[in-house]
């Protein structure tokens, strides 16, 4: 039987190779109880050597943090541009759409050019400013207090306007896409507003690069089955793609 040092070395080496491991697998492989494994994982997490997750451990932080939008803009920019190009294909002439906050959906706004009339509803100040001088686009800016981190509004004023609005498709960003937890972002007031926005749209498209998969933000927006499309990049795993497609969601690889 392995001693505690051997177990810890084995756990860390396996995590380095696999990225994630389950408690059940560790129990079976090392022939020890789940109580022992949970104690081992806690000790290693306390030393900042791994992250405990539901049913196991991961070598990457599963929790998204609320970064300022200027910082987010510099992360995975090429992937965001490709995702935006795919999202444009979902927009129809003379449509009404809603664009949430976040850098990936902002990339959609920057690339948006239409020859027929289009109405865009948004809580995001950067999206409104980007679209306000573009031809054939009418912008409805939701009101409320502006959050500095996202340059977006949240709260009751914005939610009241949504009571009288309907749109064809909602484009949302996400900080986390977890197969169990669902779609989430790292700010609770914006998560609540996004839930309300979800109810106004006939279709919902999540725009998120592959780094968002397997992560959870503080505020849950919805279950995976509540969305119609997920547009992401080619680095997402095939097993994740299959699981999402089995739920009846169309996943588009940019």
XYZ file of C-alpha atoms in Angstrom:
254
model
C 0.000 0.000 0.000
C 1.245 3.504 -0.851
C 2.256 5.824 1.971
C 1.099 9.442 2.041
C 4.160 10.751 0.167
C 3.737 8.160 -2.583
C 0.038 8.984 -2.904
C 0.674 12.701 -3.189
C 3.361 12.202 -5.823
C 1.083 9.877 -7.771
C -1.846 12.330 -7.625
C 0.261 15.270 -8.816
C 1.920 13.285 -11.615
C -1.452 11.987 -12.839
C -2.929 15.482 -12.727
C -0.018 16.791 -14.792
C -0.700 14.128 -17.428
C -4.521 14.151 -17.431
C -5.549 17.585 -16.153
C -8.399 16.133 -14.070
C -8.893 13.014 -11.941
C -11.834 11.600 -10.019
C -11.913 10.449 -6.411
C -13.453 7.121 -7.455
C -10.589 6.457 -9.893
C -7.969 7.323 -7.282
C -9.630 5.030 -4.724
C -9.687 2.137 -7.149
C -6.146 2.712 -8.426
C -4.459 3.240 -5.053
C -6.710 0.843 -3.077
C -7.571 3.364 -0.367
C -10.821 4.835 0.945
C -12.516 7.974 -0.353
C -11.970 9.554 3.076
C -8.209 9.146 2.658
C -8.273 10.574 -0.871
C -10.342 13.594 0.194
C -7.826 14.302 2.971
C -4.959 13.996 0.480
C -6.650 16.416 -1.950
C -7.301 18.936 0.810
C -3.658 18.856 1.909
C -2.472 19.359 -1.676
C -4.979 22.162 -2.277
C -3.854 23.913 0.915
C -0.331 23.867 -0.578
C -1.712 25.404 -3.819
C -0.733 22.308 -5.802
C -4.202 21.508 -7.192
C -7.842 22.596 -7.177
C -10.550 20.425 -5.699
C -13.648 20.103 -7.873
C -16.876 18.126 -7.582
C -15.928 14.447 -7.394
C -12.194 14.944 -7.874
C -9.390 17.400 -8.580
C -8.065 19.597 -11.390
C -4.734 21.252 -12.124
C -6.469 24.412 -13.373
C -8.705 26.803 -11.479
C -12.351 25.927 -12.257
C -13.656 29.278 -11.031
C -13.766 32.303 -13.276
C -12.748 35.702 -11.909
C -14.213 39.095 -12.725
C -11.468 40.755 -14.780
C -11.727 44.321 -16.151
C -12.892 44.416 -19.770
C -9.629 46.076 -20.909
C -7.743 43.042 -19.613
C -10.174 40.546 -21.162
C -9.820 42.182 -24.595
C -6.206 41.034 -24.834
C -6.983 37.353 -24.113
C -7.547 34.926 -27.044
C -8.273 37.790 -29.432
C -7.854 35.745 -32.638
C -10.323 33.126 -31.410
C -12.833 35.846 -30.507
C -12.629 37.346 -33.984
C -13.324 33.963 -35.605
C -16.208 33.324 -33.232
C -17.669 36.726 -34.108
C -17.530 35.926 -37.823
C -19.514 32.718 -37.261
C -22.055 34.543 -35.099
C -22.723 37.058 -37.886
C -24.156 34.232 -39.992
C -27.030 33.817 -37.514
C -28.292 37.386 -38.018
C -31.101 37.900 -40.525
C -32.104 41.016 -42.445
C -34.575 43.310 -40.657
C -34.028 41.353 -37.462
C -34.003 42.525 -33.866
C -31.154 41.126 -31.783
C -29.738 41.541 -28.321
C -26.011 41.683 -27.547
C -24.827 41.202 -23.969
C -21.640 42.393 -22.310
C -18.178 40.887 -22.666
C -15.292 40.997 -25.097
C -16.374 38.127 -27.353
C -19.799 39.618 -28.057
C -18.147 43.024 -28.425
C -16.091 41.502 -31.249
C -19.423 40.660 -32.880
C -20.503 44.306 -32.610
C -17.227 45.517 -34.141
C -17.693 43.220 -37.140
C -21.394 43.914 -37.601
C -22.274 45.534 -40.943
C -25.770 45.323 -42.455
C -27.439 46.478 -45.655
C -30.982 46.183 -44.274
C -32.466 47.541 -41.083
C -31.387 45.965 -37.804
C -32.353 46.777 -34.217
C -29.778 45.997 -31.527
C -30.702 45.984 -27.835
C -27.808 45.975 -25.387
C -26.825 46.687 -21.785
C -23.207 47.220 -22.894
C -22.097 50.829 -23.351
C -19.139 49.804 -25.557
C -21.496 47.934 -27.894
C -23.802 50.958 -28.168
C -20.934 53.334 -28.918
C -19.518 50.937 -31.510
C -22.842 50.588 -33.334
C -24.324 54.064 -32.937
C -22.702 55.477 -36.093
C -23.071 52.405 -38.286
C -25.627 52.677 -41.102
C -28.905 50.729 -40.974
C -28.501 49.875 -37.283
C -30.828 51.227 -34.618
C -29.561 50.858 -31.050
C -31.631 50.572 -27.889
C -29.375 51.081 -24.854
C -30.701 49.565 -21.630
C -30.458 51.926 -18.671
C -29.058 51.628 -15.170
C -25.844 51.947 -13.216
C -22.725 51.233 -15.277
C -20.289 48.670 -13.859
C -16.688 49.860 -14.436
C -15.299 46.337 -14.919
C -17.594 45.570 -17.855
C -18.812 49.024 -19.020
C -22.278 47.498 -18.865
C -25.461 48.293 -16.955
C -27.288 46.028 -14.527
C -30.197 46.372 -12.124
C -33.908 47.078 -12.001
C -33.999 49.943 -14.537
C -32.632 47.713 -17.275
C -34.894 44.834 -16.256
C -38.036 46.987 -16.445
C -37.362 47.844 -20.085
C -36.966 44.151 -20.860
C -40.541 43.510 -19.667
C -41.749 45.187 -22.869
C -39.180 43.843 -25.337
C -38.843 40.782 -27.548
C -36.050 39.934 -29.972
C -35.051 37.281 -32.469
C -31.734 36.159 -31.050
C -29.643 36.946 -27.974
C -25.850 36.821 -28.169
C -24.308 36.268 -24.741
C -20.771 35.961 -23.504
C -19.845 33.664 -20.617
C -17.093 33.264 -18.052
C -17.911 29.610 -17.490
C -19.442 26.738 -19.441
C -19.687 23.702 -17.183
C -21.465 20.520 -18.257
C -23.060 20.185 -14.799
C -23.407 23.794 -13.606
C -24.386 25.347 -16.946
C -23.643 28.847 -18.269
C -22.300 31.397 -15.804
C -20.508 34.722 -15.418
C -18.438 36.133 -12.584
C -20.799 38.957 -11.536
C -24.161 38.350 -9.836
C -26.089 41.504 -10.904
C -25.146 40.923 -14.556
C -26.098 37.259 -14.253
C -29.573 38.293 -13.067
C -29.942 40.707 -15.987
C -28.784 38.035 -18.421
C -31.452 35.674 -17.070
C -34.055 38.313 -17.864
C -32.576 38.898 -21.322
C -32.794 35.161 -21.951
C -36.562 35.284 -21.511
C -36.982 37.993 -24.150
C -35.270 36.105 -26.988
C -36.579 33.435 -29.339
C -33.071 31.975 -29.746
C -29.948 32.154 -27.567
C -26.337 31.930 -28.765
C -23.399 31.702 -26.350
C -20.134 33.123 -27.705
C -17.140 31.865 -25.739
C -13.629 30.666 -26.496
C -12.539 27.197 -25.369
C -10.815 28.474 -22.215
C -14.275 29.017 -20.678
C -15.179 25.312 -20.732
C -14.944 23.485 -17.415
C -15.087 26.756 -15.481
C -17.787 28.239 -13.262
C -18.541 31.895 -12.612
C -20.183 33.134 -9.418
C -23.530 33.839 -11.086
C -25.373 31.116 -12.983
C -27.282 32.339 -16.040
C -28.962 29.143 -17.213
C -28.684 25.436 -17.855
C -26.966 24.263 -21.032
C -30.294 23.049 -22.440
C -31.660 26.614 -22.270
C -29.438 27.755 -25.167
C -29.709 26.996 -28.882
C -26.141 27.643 -30.078
C -22.662 27.635 -28.592
C -19.988 29.178 -30.809
C -16.408 28.440 -29.770
C -12.963 27.615 -31.172
C -11.348 24.356 -32.240
C -9.497 23.772 -28.958
C -12.623 22.462 -27.231
C -12.441 18.690 -26.695
C -14.411 16.314 -28.917
C -15.956 14.615 -25.882
C -17.314 17.983 -24.722
C -18.652 18.714 -28.217
C -20.462 15.361 -28.303
C -21.980 15.838 -24.848
C -23.309 19.259 -25.835
C -24.671 18.010 -29.174
C -26.413 15.127 -27.390
C -28.372 17.770 -25.441
C -29.775 19.083 -28.739
C -27.569 22.183 -28.806
C -25.868 23.200 -32.054
C -22.188 23.803 -31.364
C -20.363 25.823 -34.016
C -16.571 25.590 -34.226
C -14.954 28.781 -35.508
